[in-house]
Short mmCIF file of C-alpha atoms and ligand atoms in Angstrom, two decimals:
data_model
loop_
_atom_site.label_atom_id
_atom_site.label_comp_id
_atom_site.label_asym_id
_atom_site.label_seq_id
_atom_site.Cartn_x
_atom_site.Cartn_y
_atom_site.Cartn_z
CA MET A 1 14.55 -15.20 49.86
CA SER A 2 14.44 -18.62 48.19
CA THR A 3 17.61 -19.90 46.54
CA THR A 4 16.64 -22.58 44.07
CA THR A 5 15.77 -22.35 40.40
CA ASP A 6 12.43 -23.96 41.19
CA ALA A 7 11.74 -21.16 43.61
CA PRO A 8 8.25 -21.14 45.11
CA VAL A 9 5.92 -18.38 43.98
CA THR A 10 4.72 -16.50 47.01
CA ALA A 11 3.51 -12.95 47.27
CA ALA A 12 5.84 -12.15 50.14
CA GLU A 13 9.23 -12.75 48.58
CA VAL A 14 11.30 -12.16 45.51
CA ALA A 15 12.07 -15.62 44.15
CA TYR A 16 15.69 -16.15 43.16
CA TYR A 17 16.38 -17.86 39.83
CA GLN A 18 19.61 -18.79 38.09
CA MET A 19 20.45 -19.37 34.43
CA VAL A 20 21.02 -22.88 33.11
CA ILE A 21 24.17 -23.49 31.08
CA ASN A 22 25.44 -27.00 30.36
CA GLY A 23 23.04 -28.36 32.97
CA GLU A 24 24.48 -26.14 35.72
CA ARG A 25 22.59 -23.40 37.58
CA VAL A 26 24.80 -20.36 37.17
CA GLU A 27 25.03 -16.65 37.91
CA ALA A 28 26.25 -14.10 35.36
CA HIS A 29 30.06 -13.76 35.44
CA SER A 30 29.56 -10.14 36.50
CA GLY A 31 27.28 -11.19 39.34
CA ALA A 32 24.67 -8.68 38.07
CA ARG A 33 20.97 -9.51 38.43
CA PHE A 34 17.65 -7.87 37.60
CA ASP A 35 14.12 -8.07 38.97
CA THR A 36 11.10 -9.11 36.97
CA LEU A 37 7.77 -7.45 37.80
CA ASP A 38 4.33 -8.86 38.33
CA PRO A 39 2.43 -6.43 36.06
CA TYR A 40 -0.81 -6.84 38.00
CA ALA A 41 0.69 -6.34 41.47
CA GLN A 42 3.20 -3.89 39.96
CA LYS A 43 6.06 -5.14 42.07
CA ALA A 44 9.12 -7.34 41.74
CA TRP A 45 8.32 -11.00 42.32
CA ALA A 46 11.44 -12.75 40.99
CA SER A 47 15.01 -12.03 39.97
CA ALA A 48 17.39 -13.52 37.41
CA PRO A 49 21.01 -13.03 36.33
CA ASP A 50 21.87 -10.26 33.87
CA ALA A 51 24.10 -12.10 31.41
CA GLY A 52 26.92 -10.40 29.53
CA ALA A 53 28.89 -11.37 26.46
CA SER A 54 31.08 -13.89 28.32
CA ASP A 55 27.97 -15.69 29.61
CA VAL A 56 26.61 -15.82 26.07
CA ASP A 57 29.96 -17.32 24.99
CA ALA A 58 29.65 -19.98 27.69
CA ALA A 59 26.10 -20.90 26.68
CA VAL A 60 26.94 -21.12 22.99
CA ALA A 61 30.07 -23.17 23.77
CA ALA A 62 27.96 -25.58 25.85
CA ALA A 63 25.48 -25.94 23.00
CA ARG A 64 28.31 -26.49 20.51
CA ALA A 65 29.96 -29.12 22.71
CA ALA A 66 26.67 -30.97 23.18
CA LEU A 67 26.44 -31.47 19.42
CA SER A 68 29.49 -33.72 19.55
CA GLY A 69 28.45 -35.48 22.77
CA PRO A 70 25.79 -38.13 23.39
CA TRP A 71 23.06 -35.92 21.87
CA GLY A 72 24.84 -35.70 18.53
CA ALA A 73 25.17 -39.49 18.47
CA MET A 74 21.46 -40.15 19.06
CA THR A 75 19.16 -41.39 16.33
CA GLY A 76 15.91 -39.62 15.57
CA PHE A 77 14.12 -42.50 17.33
CA GLN A 78 16.08 -41.80 20.51
CA ARG A 79 15.49 -38.03 20.30
CA ALA A 80 11.77 -38.71 19.84
CA VAL A 81 11.62 -40.72 23.08
CA LEU A 82 13.11 -37.78 25.02
CA MET A 83 10.79 -35.31 23.34
CA ARG A 84 7.70 -37.33 24.21
CA ARG A 85 8.91 -37.51 27.80
CA LEU A 86 9.36 -33.73 27.82
CA GLY A 87 5.82 -33.30 26.51
CA ASP A 88 4.54 -35.53 29.33
CA LEU A 89 6.44 -33.51 31.94
CA ILE A 90 5.09 -30.21 30.64
CA ALA A 91 1.59 -31.71 30.79
CA ARG A 92 2.26 -32.86 34.36
CA ASP A 93 3.43 -29.36 35.42
CA ALA A 94 1.10 -27.34 33.21
CA ASP A 95 -0.77 -25.78 36.13
CA THR A 96 2.40 -24.62 37.89
CA LEU A 97 3.93 -23.28 34.69
CA ALA A 98 0.71 -21.43 33.84
CA VAL A 99 0.80 -19.68 37.21
CA LEU A 100 4.41 -18.61 36.57
CA GLU A 101 3.50 -17.30 33.10
CA THR A 102 0.60 -15.29 34.52
CA ARG A 103 2.72 -13.92 37.32
CA ASP A 104 5.42 -12.76 34.93
CA SER A 105 3.32 -11.54 31.97
CA GLY A 106 -0.02 -10.52 33.49
CA LYS A 107 -1.80 -12.69 30.92
CA LEU A 108 -4.99 -14.41 32.01
CA LEU A 109 -4.47 -17.63 33.93
CA ARG A 110 -7.31 -19.18 31.92
CA GLU A 111 -5.44 -18.37 28.68
CA MET A 112 -2.06 -19.52 30.04
CA SER A 113 -3.60 -22.74 31.42
CA GLY A 114 -4.98 -23.40 27.94
CA GLN A 115 -1.60 -22.69 26.34
CA LEU A 116 0.31 -24.84 28.80
CA SER A 117 -1.95 -27.82 28.38
CA TYR A 118 -1.59 -27.44 24.58
CA ILE A 119 2.23 -26.99 24.46
CA PRO A 120 2.95 -30.75 24.91
CA GLN A 121 1.33 -31.30 21.51
CA TRP A 122 4.26 -29.44 19.88
CA PHE A 123 6.69 -31.92 21.40
CA TYR A 124 4.52 -34.92 20.47
CA TYR A 125 3.97 -33.67 16.91
CA TYR A 126 7.66 -32.97 16.26
CA SER A 127 8.75 -36.17 18.02
CA GLY A 128 6.79 -37.88 15.24
CA LEU A 129 9.02 -36.16 12.68
CA ALA A 130 12.36 -36.74 14.44
CA ASP A 131 12.60 -40.26 13.01
CA LYS A 132 11.24 -39.33 9.56
CA LEU A 133 13.82 -36.84 8.30
CA GLU A 134 14.42 -38.86 5.19
CA GLY A 135 16.73 -37.73 2.44
CA SER A 136 16.24 -38.80 -1.15
CA ALA A 137 18.06 -41.16 -3.44
CA ILE A 138 18.59 -39.19 -6.65
CA PRO A 139 18.94 -40.96 -10.00
CA SER A 140 22.11 -39.55 -11.51
CA ASP A 141 22.48 -37.97 -14.92
CA LYS A 142 25.87 -39.78 -15.04
CA PRO A 143 25.91 -43.57 -15.50
CA ASN A 144 28.72 -44.14 -13.00
CA PHE A 145 27.28 -42.15 -10.12
CA PHE A 146 24.48 -42.27 -7.64
CA ALA A 147 23.60 -39.43 -5.26
CA TYR A 148 21.61 -39.11 -2.07
CA THR A 149 20.77 -36.39 0.44
CA ARG A 150 20.76 -36.21 4.22
CA HIS A 151 18.98 -33.68 6.45
CA GLU A 152 21.58 -32.88 9.07
CA PRO A 153 21.02 -30.66 12.11
CA LEU A 154 21.88 -27.00 11.46
CA GLY A 155 23.80 -26.92 14.74
CA VAL A 156 23.48 -24.33 17.50
CA VAL A 157 20.15 -22.49 17.55
CA ALA A 158 19.78 -19.15 19.35
CA ALA A 159 16.17 -18.38 20.22
CA ILE A 160 15.05 -14.91 21.25
CA VAL A 161 11.47 -14.88 22.47
CA PRO A 162 9.14 -12.13 23.66
CA TRP A 163 6.97 -11.62 26.72
CA ASN A 164 3.50 -12.13 25.26
CA SER A 165 3.40 -15.97 25.14
CA PRO A 166 6.83 -16.91 26.43
CA LEU A 167 6.66 -20.70 26.60
CA LEU A 168 4.39 -21.24 23.61
CA LEU A 169 6.64 -19.21 21.32
CA LEU A 170 9.66 -20.99 22.77
CA ALA A 171 8.04 -24.38 22.08
CA TRP A 172 7.40 -23.36 18.46
CA LYS A 173 11.19 -23.16 18.07
CA LEU A 174 12.47 -25.78 20.51
CA ALA A 175 10.32 -28.70 19.35
CA PRO A 176 11.38 -28.64 15.67
CA ALA A 177 14.99 -27.83 16.65
CA LEU A 178 15.17 -30.91 18.92
CA ALA A 179 13.53 -33.07 16.27
CA ALA A 180 16.22 -31.96 13.83
CA GLY A 181 19.01 -32.75 16.33
CA CYS A 182 20.07 -29.15 17.04
CA THR A 183 21.15 -27.72 20.38
CA PHE A 184 19.60 -24.61 21.81
CA VAL A 185 20.30 -21.38 23.69
CA VAL A 186 17.27 -19.28 24.58
CA LYS A 187 17.15 -15.71 25.78
CA PRO A 188 13.67 -14.96 27.08
CA SER A 189 12.45 -11.38 27.48
CA ASP A 190 13.70 -9.58 30.58
CA HIS A 191 9.99 -9.00 31.33
CA THR A 192 9.30 -12.78 31.44
CA PRO A 193 12.52 -14.71 32.06
CA ILE A 194 11.29 -17.27 34.58
CA THR A 195 9.39 -19.95 32.68
CA ALA A 196 12.29 -20.73 30.33
CA ILE A 197 14.35 -21.49 33.45
CA ALA A 198 11.53 -23.64 34.81
CA LEU A 199 11.40 -25.50 31.49
CA ALA A 200 15.13 -26.26 31.75
CA ALA A 201 14.43 -28.35 34.87
CA LEU A 202 11.94 -30.45 32.87
CA VAL A 203 14.35 -30.83 29.95
CA GLU A 204 16.88 -32.20 32.43
CA GLU A 205 14.31 -34.49 34.06
CA ALA A 206 13.31 -35.84 30.64
CA GLY A 207 16.90 -37.04 30.21
CA PHE A 208 18.31 -34.66 27.61
CA PRO A 209 22.11 -34.46 27.97
CA PRO A 210 23.56 -31.27 29.49
CA GLY A 211 24.15 -28.45 27.01
CA VAL A 212 21.28 -29.38 24.67
CA PHE A 213 19.05 -26.68 26.19
CA ASN A 214 20.62 -23.59 27.77
CA VAL A 215 18.93 -20.49 29.18
CA ILE A 216 20.59 -17.11 29.46
CA THR A 217 18.72 -14.17 30.93
CA GLY A 218 19.30 -10.47 30.48
CA TYR A 219 18.25 -7.45 28.47
CA GLY A 220 17.57 -7.47 24.73
CA PRO A 221 19.98 -4.81 23.46
CA ALA A 222 22.92 -6.34 25.38
CA THR A 223 22.37 -10.07 26.00
CA GLY A 224 20.02 -10.60 23.06
CA GLN A 225 22.21 -8.71 20.62
CA ALA A 226 25.34 -10.60 21.78
CA LEU A 227 23.53 -13.89 21.16
CA ALA A 228 22.21 -12.92 17.73
CA ALA A 229 25.67 -11.66 16.72
CA HIS A 230 27.56 -14.67 18.08
CA PRO A 231 29.74 -16.16 15.33
CA ASP A 232 29.26 -19.72 16.56
CA VAL A 233 25.46 -19.60 16.31
CA ASP A 234 24.15 -21.39 13.22
CA LYS A 235 20.58 -20.14 13.36
CA VAL A 236 18.66 -17.37 15.06
CA ALA A 237 14.96 -17.99 15.65
CA PHE A 238 13.29 -14.75 16.72
CA THR A 239 9.81 -13.58 17.67
CA GLY A 240 9.19 -9.93 18.51
CA SER A 241 8.88 -6.50 16.96
CA THR A 242 9.74 -5.75 13.35
CA THR A 243 12.35 -3.15 14.38
CA THR A 244 14.22 -5.56 16.66
CA GLY A 245 13.79 -8.39 14.15
CA ILE A 246 15.55 -6.35 11.49
CA SER A 247 18.40 -5.57 13.89
CA VAL A 248 18.67 -9.28 14.79
CA ALA A 249 18.76 -10.18 11.09
CA HIS A 250 21.59 -7.67 10.54
CA ALA A 251 23.56 -9.15 13.44
CA ALA A 252 23.00 -12.69 12.14
CA ALA A 253 23.97 -11.67 8.60
CA ASP A 254 27.47 -10.74 9.77
CA HIS A 255 28.18 -14.43 10.34
CA LEU A 256 25.69 -15.73 7.75
CA SER A 257 23.58 -17.44 10.36
CA ARG A 258 20.16 -18.64 9.18
CA VAL A 259 17.19 -16.69 10.53
CA THR A 260 13.51 -17.14 11.01
CA LEU A 261 11.67 -14.01 12.09
CA GLU A 262 8.12 -13.96 13.40
CA LEU A 263 7.36 -10.26 13.68
CA GLY A 264 4.57 -7.77 14.08
CA GLY A 265 1.24 -7.54 12.37
CA LYS A 266 -1.74 -5.32 11.73
CA SER A 267 -4.16 -7.93 10.60
CA ALA A 268 -7.52 -7.16 9.01
CA GLN A 269 -10.88 -8.79 9.66
CA LEU A 270 -13.14 -8.38 6.60
CA VAL A 271 -16.86 -8.60 7.26
CA PHE A 272 -19.18 -8.92 4.26
CA PRO A 273 -22.90 -8.11 4.35
CA ASP A 274 -23.96 -11.77 4.15
CA ALA A 275 -21.89 -12.73 7.24
CA ASP A 276 -23.37 -14.03 10.47
CA ILE A 277 -22.99 -10.69 12.26
CA ASP A 278 -23.16 -12.17 15.78
CA ALA A 279 -20.41 -14.65 14.93
CA ALA A 280 -18.35 -11.90 13.31
CA ALA A 281 -18.75 -9.67 16.38
CA ASN A 282 -17.55 -12.53 18.57
CA GLY A 283 -14.59 -13.13 16.23
CA VAL A 284 -13.68 -9.45 16.27
CA ILE A 285 -13.71 -9.47 20.09
CA ALA A 286 -11.52 -12.62 20.12
CA GLY A 287 -9.20 -11.11 17.56
CA VAL A 288 -8.40 -7.86 19.28
CA PHE A 289 -9.34 -8.04 22.97
CA ALA A 290 -8.17 -11.57 23.86
CA ALA A 291 -4.74 -11.35 25.53
CA SER A 292 -5.48 -7.62 25.88
CA GLY A 293 -4.53 -7.32 22.21
CA GLN A 294 -0.94 -8.25 23.01
CA THR A 295 -0.60 -10.81 20.27
CA CYS A 296 1.17 -10.68 16.94
CA MET A 297 -1.91 -12.01 15.15
CA ALA A 298 -4.32 -9.46 16.68
CA GLY A 299 -7.13 -8.67 14.25
CA ALA A 300 -6.80 -4.97 14.96
CA ARG A 301 -8.30 -3.58 11.73
CA LEU A 302 -12.00 -4.18 11.22
CA LEU A 303 -13.05 -3.65 7.59
CA VAL A 304 -16.81 -3.88 7.34
CA HIS A 305 -19.28 -3.47 4.51
CA ARG A 306 -21.02 -0.12 4.85
CA SER A 307 -24.48 -1.75 4.93
CA VAL A 308 -23.70 -3.64 8.15
CA HIS A 309 -21.19 -1.19 9.63
CA ASP A 310 -23.42 0.36 12.28
CA GLU A 311 -25.00 -2.94 13.33
CA LEU A 312 -21.62 -4.66 13.75
CA VAL A 313 -19.95 -1.73 15.51
CA ALA A 314 -22.89 -1.54 17.95
CA LYS A 315 -22.54 -5.26 18.77
CA VAL A 316 -18.76 -5.07 19.21
CA VAL A 317 -19.04 -1.96 21.39
CA ALA A 318 -21.77 -3.54 23.53
CA ARG A 319 -19.67 -6.65 24.14
CA ALA A 320 -16.47 -4.61 24.70
CA GLU A 321 -18.24 -2.67 27.42
CA THR A 322 -19.08 -5.84 29.31
CA ILE A 323 -15.54 -7.27 29.22
CA THR A 324 -14.39 -7.98 32.78
CA LEU A 325 -11.02 -6.44 33.52
CA GLY A 326 -9.10 -7.44 36.62
CA ASN A 327 -6.76 -9.86 38.31
CA PRO A 328 -5.43 -12.18 35.57
CA ALA A 329 -5.39 -15.07 38.05
CA ASP A 330 -9.17 -14.77 38.61
CA PRO A 331 -11.02 -17.20 36.31
CA ALA A 332 -13.79 -14.65 35.79
CA THR A 333 -11.41 -12.05 34.35
CA GLU A 334 -11.52 -11.57 30.58
CA MET A 335 -8.78 -8.96 30.12
CA GLY A 336 -5.67 -8.41 32.22
CA PRO A 337 -3.30 -5.44 32.26
CA MET A 338 -0.66 -4.50 29.73
CA ALA A 339 2.36 -6.71 30.35
CA ASN A 340 4.81 -3.97 31.25
CA ALA A 341 5.29 -0.23 31.63
CA PRO A 342 6.79 0.46 28.16
CA GLN A 343 3.85 -1.36 26.57
CA PHE A 344 1.32 0.62 28.64
CA GLU A 345 3.02 3.87 27.63
CA LYS A 346 3.14 2.87 23.97
CA VAL A 347 -0.60 2.10 23.87
CA THR A 348 -1.66 5.24 25.75
CA GLY A 349 0.64 7.35 23.54
CA MET A 350 -0.85 5.94 20.32
CA LEU A 351 -4.39 6.47 21.64
CA ALA A 352 -3.61 10.11 22.50
CA ALA A 353 -2.23 10.66 18.98
CA ALA A 354 -5.34 9.04 17.42
CA ARG A 355 -7.61 11.32 19.48
CA LYS A 356 -5.62 14.34 18.32
CA GLU A 357 -6.01 13.21 14.69
CA GLY A 358 -9.80 13.20 15.16
CA ALA A 359 -10.62 9.51 15.61
CA THR A 360 -14.06 8.90 17.11
CA ILE A 361 -13.96 6.85 20.29
CA ALA A 362 -16.91 4.47 20.11
CA THR A 363 -15.83 2.99 23.44
CA GLY A 364 -12.79 2.91 25.71
CA GLY A 365 -10.04 5.24 24.64
CA GLY A 366 -7.45 5.00 27.41
CA PRO A 367 -6.43 3.68 30.83
CA ASP A 368 -9.01 2.24 33.19
CA SER A 369 -9.27 4.89 35.89
CA GLY A 370 -10.94 2.48 38.35
CA LEU A 371 -8.31 -0.24 38.21
CA GLY A 372 -5.31 2.00 37.56
CA GLY A 373 -1.99 0.21 37.01
CA PHE A 374 -1.38 -0.96 33.44
CA PHE A 375 -5.06 -1.49 32.58
CA ILE A 376 -6.41 -0.10 29.29
CA ARG A 377 -10.14 -0.12 28.46
CA PRO A 378 -11.11 -2.16 25.39
CA THR A 379 -11.19 0.50 22.71
CA VAL A 380 -13.07 0.84 19.41
CA LEU A 381 -12.17 3.74 17.11
CA THR A 382 -14.25 4.80 14.12
CA GLY A 383 -13.77 7.73 11.77
CA VAL A 384 -10.08 6.90 11.41
CA ALA A 385 -7.98 7.88 8.39
CA PRO A 386 -6.68 4.81 6.48
CA THR A 387 -3.18 6.29 6.52
CA SER A 388 -3.10 7.28 10.21
CA GLU A 389 -0.59 5.73 12.62
CA ILE A 390 -3.33 4.00 14.63
CA VAL A 391 -4.55 2.19 11.49
CA CYS A 392 -1.13 1.40 10.02
CA GLU A 393 1.08 0.57 12.99
CA GLU A 394 0.96 -2.29 15.47
CA VAL A 395 -0.49 -1.11 18.81
CA PHE A 396 -0.16 -4.46 20.60
CA GLY A 397 -3.01 -3.48 22.87
CA PRO A 398 -6.83 -3.68 23.03
CA VAL A 399 -7.47 -1.18 20.25
CA LEU A 400 -9.70 -1.83 17.23
CA THR A 401 -9.95 0.55 14.28
CA VAL A 402 -12.98 0.36 11.98
CA LEU A 403 -13.14 1.30 8.31
CA PRO A 404 -16.17 0.85 6.02
CA PHE A 405 -15.95 -0.49 2.44
CA ASP A 406 -18.38 -0.73 -0.46
CA THR A 407 -16.95 -3.42 -2.74
CA GLU A 408 -14.95 -6.64 -2.43
CA ASP A 409 -12.05 -5.12 -4.37
CA GLU A 410 -11.98 -2.12 -2.06
CA ALA A 411 -11.99 -4.38 1.02
CA ILE A 412 -9.05 -6.38 -0.34
CA ALA A 413 -7.15 -3.23 -1.29
CA LEU A 414 -7.64 -1.80 2.21
CA ALA A 415 -6.59 -5.07 3.83
CA ASN A 416 -3.45 -5.31 1.71
CA ALA A 417 -2.54 -1.63 2.17
CA SER A 418 -0.30 -2.50 5.09
CA ARG A 419 3.41 -3.07 5.41
CA TYR A 420 2.53 -6.13 7.49
CA GLY A 421 1.18 -9.47 6.27
CA LEU A 422 0.80 -11.84 9.19
CA ALA A 423 -2.87 -12.85 9.32
CA GLY A 424 -6.43 -11.89 8.48
CA SER A 425 -9.95 -13.19 8.34
CA VAL A 426 -12.97 -13.22 6.04
CA TRP A 427 -16.49 -13.31 7.45
CA THR A 428 -19.06 -14.42 4.85
CA LYS A 429 -21.55 -17.23 4.24
CA ASP A 430 -20.65 -17.26 0.53
CA ILE A 431 -18.22 -20.16 0.07
CA HIS A 432 -16.97 -18.75 -3.24
CA ARG A 433 -16.23 -15.35 -1.73
CA GLY A 434 -14.60 -16.85 1.37
CA HIS A 435 -11.94 -18.71 -0.60
CA ARG A 436 -11.61 -16.06 -3.31
CA VAL A 437 -10.87 -13.31 -0.80
CA ALA A 438 -8.61 -15.56 1.32
CA HIS A 439 -6.49 -16.23 -1.77
CA ARG A 440 -6.11 -12.52 -2.51
CA LEU A 441 -5.12 -11.42 0.99
CA ARG A 442 -1.36 -10.85 1.36
CA ALA A 443 -1.04 -12.64 4.69
CA GLY A 444 0.58 -15.82 5.98
CA THR A 445 -2.60 -17.08 7.65
CA VAL A 446 -6.25 -16.40 6.79
CA TRP A 447 -9.18 -17.69 8.78
CA ILE A 448 -12.64 -17.97 7.18
CA ASN A 449 -15.42 -17.32 9.72
CA ALA A 450 -12.96 -17.71 12.60
CA TYR A 451 -10.03 -15.99 14.27
CA ARG A 452 -6.96 -16.78 16.39
CA THR A 453 -6.68 -20.53 15.85
CA VAL A 454 -3.26 -22.16 15.60
CA GLY A 455 -1.93 -25.71 15.76
CA PRO A 456 1.43 -27.48 15.78
CA ASN A 457 0.76 -28.96 12.33
CA VAL A 458 -0.30 -25.81 10.44
CA PRO A 459 2.43 -23.42 9.22
CA PHE A 460 2.44 -19.94 10.74
CA GLY A 461 4.45 -16.89 9.73
CA GLY A 462 4.35 -13.62 7.89
CA LEU A 463 4.81 -11.87 4.57
CA LYS A 464 6.38 -8.45 4.11
CA TYR A 465 7.43 -6.83 7.42
CA SER A 466 5.72 -9.62 9.38
CA GLY A 467 8.59 -12.00 9.00
CA VAL A 468 10.74 -14.53 7.27
CA GLY A 469 10.18 -18.29 7.29
CA ARG A 470 7.49 -20.41 8.89
CA GLU A 471 6.98 -21.99 12.27
CA ASN A 472 4.80 -25.08 12.87
CA GLY A 473 3.93 -27.77 10.38
CA ILE A 474 6.22 -30.27 8.69
CA ASP A 475 8.22 -27.62 6.83
CA ALA A 476 9.35 -25.96 10.07
CA VAL A 477 11.62 -28.87 10.95
CA TYR A 478 13.58 -28.22 7.76
CA GLU A 479 14.21 -24.66 9.02
CA TYR A 480 16.52 -26.45 11.50
CA THR A 481 18.31 -28.81 9.08
CA GLU A 482 20.90 -28.44 6.37
CA THR A 483 20.65 -30.61 3.28
CA LYS A 484 23.83 -32.46 2.44
CA SER A 485 24.31 -34.09 -0.97
CA ILE A 486 26.50 -37.15 -1.24
CA TRP A 487 27.81 -38.44 -4.59
CA VAL A 488 28.95 -42.04 -4.83
CA GLU A 489 31.20 -43.20 -7.66
CA LEU A 490 30.11 -46.72 -8.67
CA THR A 491 32.74 -48.04 -11.11
CA GLY A 492 36.11 -47.21 -9.53
CA ASP A 493 37.25 -45.73 -12.87
CA THR A 494 39.32 -42.56 -13.12
CA ARG A 495 38.29 -39.66 -15.35
CA ASP A 496 39.66 -36.50 -16.91
CA PRO A 497 40.57 -34.37 -13.82
CA PHE A 498 40.28 -31.10 -15.77
CA THR A 499 36.57 -31.23 -16.64
CA LEU A 500 33.43 -30.74 -14.59
CA GLY A 501 31.18 -33.71 -14.79
P1 NDP B 601 11.19 -6.54 21.12
O1 NDP B 601 11.07 -6.99 19.72
O2 NDP B 601 12.18 -5.46 21.39
O3 NDP B 601 11.54 -7.80 22.05
C1 NDP B 601 11.41 -9.14 21.64
C2 NDP B 601 12.60 -9.95 22.13
O4 NDP B 601 13.80 -9.41 21.56
C3 NDP B 601 12.80 -9.87 23.64
O5 NDP B 601 13.36 -11.08 24.11
C4 NDP B 601 13.83 -8.77 23.77
O6 NDP B 601 14.52 -8.83 24.99
C5 NDP B 601 14.72 -9.06 22.59
N1 NDP B 601 15.51 -7.93 22.12
C6 NDP B 601 15.27 -6.61 22.27
N2 NDP B 601 16.24 -5.88 21.66
C7 NDP B 601 17.10 -6.77 21.12
C8 NDP B 601 18.29 -6.64 20.34
N3 NDP B 601 18.79 -5.46 20.00
N4 NDP B 601 18.91 -7.77 19.93
C9 NDP B 601 18.42 -8.99 20.24
N5 NDP B 601 17.31 -9.17 20.98
C10 NDP B 601 16.65 -8.07 21.40
O7 NDP B 601 9.76 -6.13 21.61
P2 NDP B 601 9.34 -5.18 22.83
O8 NDP B 601 9.27 -5.98 24.04
O9 NDP B 601 10.20 -3.96 22.91
O10 NDP B 601 7.89 -4.73 22.36
C11 NDP B 601 7.78 -3.65 21.46
C12 NDP B 601 6.73 -3.91 20.44
O11 NDP B 601 7.07 -5.06 19.69
C13 NDP B 601 5.36 -4.24 20.99
O12 NDP B 601 4.66 -3.09 21.31
C14 NDP B 601 4.76 -5.00 19.86
O13 NDP B 601 4.25 -4.09 18.92
C15 NDP B 601 5.92 -5.74 19.26
N6 NDP B 601 6.00 -7.15 19.72
C16 NDP B 601 5.61 -8.10 18.87
C17 NDP B 601 5.62 -9.41 19.28
C18 NDP B 601 5.15 -10.50 18.38
O14 NDP B 601 4.76 -11.56 18.85
N7 NDP B 601 5.22 -10.32 17.07
C19 NDP B 601 6.05 -9.81 20.61
C20 NDP B 601 6.50 -8.71 21.43
C21 NDP B 601 6.47 -7.44 20.97
P3 NDP B 601 14.03 -7.87 26.19
O15 NDP B 601 12.55 -8.04 26.29
O16 NDP B 601 14.78 -8.41 27.33
O17 NDP B 601 14.41 -6.48 25.77
#
């Protein structure tokens, strides 16, 4: 058994990791620990502490204290230097971190390598904003006053992140929070706790003072809930399911903490008859089978004009049947397993219910009997009822439902007939239609003739049950600041103390 936080990843041992609070490697006060599984090998490969409420208190206290230490005294220029260094260190260690992500989540190494080499851009982009958080000088309506605003750090940020893209979704929160001057406590998913701990070593190496970035590990309903409910947390930044997001928002509301919630989706891909059908088929595959469908922005509902329905379904099915399933670390693999047992059971349960309701299985339909484990075949379902669970609810697996439409209005109505509103796409060669339909879709992001593209500089987030607030882009940094207004009296005169003015 290895005993350092930078424990080597070997098949033969369970690597031993500790939490990071105030720059120290620590155990939970209770001494409890849990194992994290490699979903491909289906066995424990690492272990981490199982934090309780007193550990959460310690992490939040460390983050609070750091606000009044050297970090709180730094200028945006100084924070930016550290952030750029952190970006460089992540770039340096991208390969190692990608292997850890794949080991913990079962996601393809080729996808995680891509994510890890892209994550530094979040730190570079937001480092460019750290020194530009300018307030405004406001001309007063009163001749003897002048007013100005400052964007001050919100304070202690609690981040709760899921298992599907652990470090990327952490970076979406950490980079703007650091730019704003906040301090940070993250609770990663108990399914993927390791890379947040690995990141803490790089934060330290970059020169951030202790307590700016703290990692507590444990289970959602205990550790996560205690963090979201902590009265000394100023903001909760959450990514995960809608159900848990609502519970996190309730916990945060009890102490009026700010929240951003990036939640589930059931995004629609609309294919019009004039679309490039090969490109659309490729986009549909990318939308729902990449990451084995375990992505909030999965384009899981295909809405296709009746005149091209059969042609498009045939192309998608043909490609789905050639998708290579297997070891996520193998560069030839195109789809890995489900990330954990509850997720595997959820997907197989929803597929069984869809079959019972009479859905037609164009391909796939359940577990891969050859590979076993948590593998699910890429699945395409036709003949589905628009109101069925499989069409309306997030599967978070490689399952595409297909519905035909006859008119543009019908396509838009079907797309918007969802409680979610995260993303969507329009496939058409008609420039007028592309923009027109994009404007009418009730979704936070719409791609035209593309799918599953994000960037640090483009806002991302949901409408309706898909979330609150936006990540990425310039506005996201203001999700981590509080605006303070300062009034300056210019004349030194006194005035009537009993009037507002
Ligand atoms: P959850 O929403 O339950 O988990 C997301 C994060 O919240 C994890 O860190 C989890 O910790 C934590 N958490 C869980 N319960 C609480 C709580 N009561 N208070 C505070 N934090 C909590 O997602 P699941 O892992 O259970 O996945 C279920 C479904 O959610 C998926 O099938 C998918 O549909 C959706 N999902 C959506 C994601 C997205 O990106 N929008 C990401 C992940 C899931 P822990 O994992 O340790 O329990």
